[in-house]
Coordinates of C-alpha atoms in Angstrom, one line a residue:
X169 CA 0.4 -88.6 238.5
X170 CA -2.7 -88.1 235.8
X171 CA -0.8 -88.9 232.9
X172 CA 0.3 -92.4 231.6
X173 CA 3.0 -93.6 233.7
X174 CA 6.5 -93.0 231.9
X175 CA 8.5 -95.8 230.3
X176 CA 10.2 -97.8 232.8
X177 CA 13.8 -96.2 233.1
X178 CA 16.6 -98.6 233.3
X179 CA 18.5 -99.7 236.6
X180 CA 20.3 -96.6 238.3
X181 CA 24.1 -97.3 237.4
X182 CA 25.3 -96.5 240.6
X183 CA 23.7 -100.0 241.6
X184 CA 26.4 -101.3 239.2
X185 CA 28.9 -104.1 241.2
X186 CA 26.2 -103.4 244.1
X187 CA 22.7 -105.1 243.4
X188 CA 22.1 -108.4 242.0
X189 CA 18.5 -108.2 241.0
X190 CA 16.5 -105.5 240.0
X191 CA 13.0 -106.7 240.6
X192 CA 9.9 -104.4 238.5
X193 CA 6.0 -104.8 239.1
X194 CA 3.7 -103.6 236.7
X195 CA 0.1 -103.3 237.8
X196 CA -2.9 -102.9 234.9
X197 CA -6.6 -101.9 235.1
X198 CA -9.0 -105.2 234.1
X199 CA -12.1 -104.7 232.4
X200 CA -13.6 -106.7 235.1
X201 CA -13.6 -105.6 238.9
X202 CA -15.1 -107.9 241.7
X203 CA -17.5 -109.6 238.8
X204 CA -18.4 -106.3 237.2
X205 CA -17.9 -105.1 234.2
X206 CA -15.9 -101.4 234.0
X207 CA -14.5 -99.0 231.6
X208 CA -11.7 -97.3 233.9
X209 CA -10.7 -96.8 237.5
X210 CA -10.7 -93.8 239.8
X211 CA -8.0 -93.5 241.9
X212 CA -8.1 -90.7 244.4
X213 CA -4.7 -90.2 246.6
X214 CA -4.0 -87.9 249.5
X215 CA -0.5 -87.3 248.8
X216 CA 1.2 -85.6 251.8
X217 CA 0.1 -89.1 253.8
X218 CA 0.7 -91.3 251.2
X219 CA 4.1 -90.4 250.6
X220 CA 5.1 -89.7 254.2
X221 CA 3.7 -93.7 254.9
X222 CA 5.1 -94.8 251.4
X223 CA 8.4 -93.8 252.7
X224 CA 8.4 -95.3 256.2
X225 CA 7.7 -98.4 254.9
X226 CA 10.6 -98.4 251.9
X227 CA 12.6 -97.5 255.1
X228 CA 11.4 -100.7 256.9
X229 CA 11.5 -102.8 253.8
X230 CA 15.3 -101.2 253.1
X231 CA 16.3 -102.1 256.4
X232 CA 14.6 -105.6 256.5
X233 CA 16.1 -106.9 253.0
X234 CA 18.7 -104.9 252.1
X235 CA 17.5 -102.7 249.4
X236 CA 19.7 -100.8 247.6
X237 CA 17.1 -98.5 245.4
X238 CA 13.4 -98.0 245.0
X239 CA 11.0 -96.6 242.2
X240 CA 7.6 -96.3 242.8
X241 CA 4.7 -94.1 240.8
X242 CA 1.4 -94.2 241.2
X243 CA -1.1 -93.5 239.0
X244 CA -4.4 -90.8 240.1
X245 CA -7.5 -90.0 238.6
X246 CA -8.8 -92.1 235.7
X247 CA -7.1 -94.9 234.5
X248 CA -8.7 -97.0 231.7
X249 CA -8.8 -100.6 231.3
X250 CA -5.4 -101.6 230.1
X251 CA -3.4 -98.8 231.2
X252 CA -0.6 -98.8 234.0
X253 CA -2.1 -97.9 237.4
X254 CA 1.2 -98.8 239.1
X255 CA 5.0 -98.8 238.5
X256 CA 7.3 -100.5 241.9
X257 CA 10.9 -101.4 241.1
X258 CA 13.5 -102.6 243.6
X259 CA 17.4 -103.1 243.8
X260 CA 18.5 -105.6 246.4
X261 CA 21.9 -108.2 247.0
X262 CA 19.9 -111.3 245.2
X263 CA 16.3 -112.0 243.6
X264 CA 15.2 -113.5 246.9
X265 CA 14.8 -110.5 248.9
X266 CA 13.9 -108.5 246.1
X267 CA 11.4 -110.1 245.0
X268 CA 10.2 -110.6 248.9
X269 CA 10.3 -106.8 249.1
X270 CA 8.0 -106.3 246.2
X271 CA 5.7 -108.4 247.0
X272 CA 5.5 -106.6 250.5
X273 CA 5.7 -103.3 249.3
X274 CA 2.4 -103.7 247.1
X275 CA 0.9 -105.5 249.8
X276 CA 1.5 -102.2 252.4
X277 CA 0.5 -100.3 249.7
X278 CA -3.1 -102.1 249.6
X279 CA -3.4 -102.3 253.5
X280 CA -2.8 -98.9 255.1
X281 CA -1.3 -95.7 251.8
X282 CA -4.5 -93.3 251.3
X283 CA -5.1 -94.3 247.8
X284 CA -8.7 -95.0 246.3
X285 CA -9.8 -96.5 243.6
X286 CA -13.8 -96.3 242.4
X287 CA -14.9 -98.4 239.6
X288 CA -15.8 -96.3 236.3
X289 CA -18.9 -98.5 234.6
X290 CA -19.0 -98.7 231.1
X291 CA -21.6 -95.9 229.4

């Protein structure tokens, strides 16, 4: 997704009577990456993998705390310095395991999802 990442919708209804916590994660571009100044970020994503290994772990994660729901967008190409790079939402029976899921979910997402970033130094 090039463009700004969309408004975060609500919780689906159908999660109504079924979820207890709906847990987001918003994730921002810095000006400063690994002590260096920078005006934006490059991300680069090979999609068909990145989805296919996106999915197998929302399975695991689904399976391991119960999730109910997922939303997940990522941003690609440039992404300046205050702007949404990342959107991860999750639906589960209390916070604790939806907030366990999230945390694991962006941590998969650093460790093995074919998704680049490249620092964009200021002109």
């Amino acid at each position: 997704m090039e463009a700004p990442l969309p408004s975060p919708p609500l919780p689906p209804d159908a999660l109504h009577g079924i979820a207890g916590a709906w847990a987001e994660f918003h994730g921002y571009v810095r000006a400063d990456e690994h002590g260096q100044k920078i005006s934006a970020l490059r991300y680069d994503i090979y999609e068909p993998m990145a989805r296919k290994q996106l999915a197998a772990h929302i399975e695991e994660l689904a399976k391991t705390h119960g999730l109910v729901a997922v939303r997940f967008w990522h941003r690609s190409g440039v992404v300046r310095v205050g702007e949404a790079s990342v959107y991860a939402a999750v639906a589960a029976p209390h916070r604790k395991e939806a907030f366990a899921a999230l945390g694991e979910l962006m941590n998969l997402l650093k460790k093995d999802v074919p998704i680049w970033k490249a620092e964009v130094l200021p002109a």
